[in-house]
Amino acid sequence: MDKFNALRVHNDNGQVEARLEQITPDMLSPGNVVIRAAYSCINYKDAMAVTGKGKVARRFPLVPGIDVAGTVLHSDDPRYQPGERVLVTGYGLGEGHDGGYSEQVRVNADWLIRIPEGLSEREAMQIGTAGFTAARALERLERAGTSPADGPVLITGATGGVGSLAIDIFSKAGYSVTALTGKPDQADYLRALGADEVLHTDQIEPSRRPLESGRWGAAVDSLGGDTLAWILASTKPWCNVASIGLAAGVQLPTTVMPFIIRGVSLIGIDSPLCPHDIRERVWQRLGQELKPRHLERIGGQEIGLDGIADACRKLMAREVTGRYIVKL
Ligand SMILES: NC(=O)c1ccc[n+]([C@@H]2O[C@H](COP(=O)([O-])OP(=O)(O)OC[C@H]3O[C@@H](n4cnc5c(N)ncnc54)[C@H](OP(=O)(O)O)[C@@H]3O)[C@@H](O)[C@H]2O)c1
């Protein structure tokens, strides 16, 4: 039987450890399509799974990696033929189902997206779940009425994967972008992606006041917690806020005042459970008018399977700017 390389996380009496191993196809989660993986990438959730933080890995041993791009190797589904370029993001990949940190990945054909014209497999993973989610935030905000005329879009966790790609995508779409970061030394990077203004987290005071003066025409938040509460309090009347992440906390210590006095809307963005037709549309757009202009600057850090554990430790320690891609 074929042997191939994979990174698997094991749980030995509560001690989570990632190990580079040679495995065989019968050791993978079931599915009707096998992908020869070309690239994966590292998202916040992957870093949690690999380092054992949170409860991302739902069984052990598990191949982490919530994203993968490659070509179809075998297919028992007539919709897909060997050699077709495909990607998968979410659907429990790398959480309950063996994921993208493996040279072969077996999935359910219903999860596949054909990589659109205009994107290479590498570019698809420079975007990955982070860019897909940022693009989805743009769609949801615009459907709720947001437009560049509303005022600056605040993007938090700015040097992270979602943050960097959101800056690129929103600025390309004509928005004035304010980047909020804990890394003031990365201001040049953020401006190069399209940020018009860079705020350091020390410059804001996430007080618990129910309302602050309204500054933001929209916001894309990767942090949650006090920061999201402050964003809601400082968003302009009738404007919209997209909640994507929880890097700073899962609590939301807010009041109803931004909603009932200013008509602010809080929009939840979820990528893992996103319906397939919406995924197809968003990926098509990401290959065309929403394609980020700075993919190499954001996602040019390429590592192999042997570099994942170290990269994940750095991500959790907030030492990373942009995002890592994994070449398989
Ligand atoms: N809803 C969804 O479907 C979805 C999809 C993708 C990601 N997410 C979530 O979105 C968040 C960002 O994901 P990502 O992949 O972009 O992660 P990432 O690359 O690690 O970026 C997170 C950024 O947030 C800031 N940050 C990290 N820890 C922080 C802390 N304790 N307090 C304040 N700021 C902190 C840092 O930016 P600065 O140093 O620049 O401030 C960091 O670069 C995560 O919570 C992730 O789980 C959700």
Coordinates of C-alpha atoms and ligand atoms in Angstrom, one line a residue, residues 42-45 129-130 133 156-163 180-183 201 222-223 243-248 269-272 315 318 320 322, ligand 1:
I42 CA -1.9 27.8 8.7
N43 CA -5.0 29.4 10.2
Y44 CA -5.6 30.3 13.8
K45 CA -7.7 27.2 14.3
T129 CA -10.1 30.1 5.0
A130 CA -8.7 33.5 6.1
T133 CA -13.9 34.6 5.3
T156 CA -8.7 44.4 13.8
G157 CA -6.0 41.7 14.2
A158 CA -4.6 43.6 11.2
T159 CA -1.3 41.7 10.8
G160 CA -3.0 38.3 11.0
G161 CA -4.3 36.2 8.1
V162 CA -7.9 37.4 8.1
G163 CA -6.8 41.0 9.0
L180 CA -5.9 48.2 14.3
T181 CA -2.8 46.2 15.4
G182 CA -0.8 45.3 18.5
K183 CA 2.4 45.4 16.3
T201 CA -4.0 49.0 20.3
S222 CA -11.0 39.1 14.5
L223 CA -10.7 39.7 18.2
S243 CA -17.7 39.5 13.8
I244 CA -15.3 36.9 12.6
G245 CA -13.0 35.9 15.4
L246 CA -12.2 35.4 19.0
A247 CA -8.4 35.9 19.2
A248 CA -8.8 38.2 22.3
I269 CA -19.5 35.5 9.8
D270 CA -19.1 31.7 9.7
S271 CA -17.0 29.9 7.1
P272 CA -16.9 26.2 8.1
L315 CA 1.2 32.1 15.6
R318 CA 1.4 36.5 18.2
V320 CA 3.6 36.1 12.9
G322 CA 0.7 37.6 7.4
Ligands
LIG1 N1 -15.7 32.9 11.6 C1 -14.9 32.1 10.8 O1 -15.4 31.3 10.0 C2 -13.5 32.3 10.9 C3 -12.6 32.1 9.8 C4 -11.3 32.3 10.0 C5 -10.8 32.8 11.2 N2 -11.6 32.9 12.2 C6 -11.1 33.5 13.5 O2 -10.6 34.8 13.3 C7 -9.5 35.0 14.1 C8 -8.3 35.4 13.3 O3 -7.8 34.2 12.6 P1 -6.5 34.3 11.7 O4 -6.3 33.0 11.1 O5 -6.4 35.5 11.0 O6 -5.4 34.3 13.0 P2 -4.0 35.0 13.0 O7 -3.3 35.0 11.7 O8 -3.3 34.5 14.2 O9 -4.4 36.6 13.3 C9 -4.9 37.0 14.5 C10 -4.4 38.4 14.8 O10 -5.1 38.9 15.9 C11 -4.2 39.6 16.8 N3 -4.2 38.9 18.1 C12 -3.9 37.6 18.3 N4 -4.0 37.3 19.6 C13 -4.5 38.4 20.2 C14 -4.9 38.7 21.5 N5 -4.8 37.8 22.5 N6 -5.3 39.9 21.8 C15 -5.4 40.8 20.9 N7 -5.1 40.6 19.6 C16 -4.6 39.4 19.2 C17 -2.9 39.7 16.1 O11 -2.9 40.8 15.2 P3 -2.1 42.2 15.6 O12 -0.8 41.8 16.3 O13 -1.9 42.9 14.3 O14 -3.0 42.9 16.5 C18 -2.9 38.4 15.3 O15 -2.1 38.5 14.2 C19 -9.3 33.8 15.0 O16 -10.0 33.9 16.2 C20 -10.0 32.7 14.1 O17 -10.4 31.6 14.9 C21 -12.9 32.7 12.1

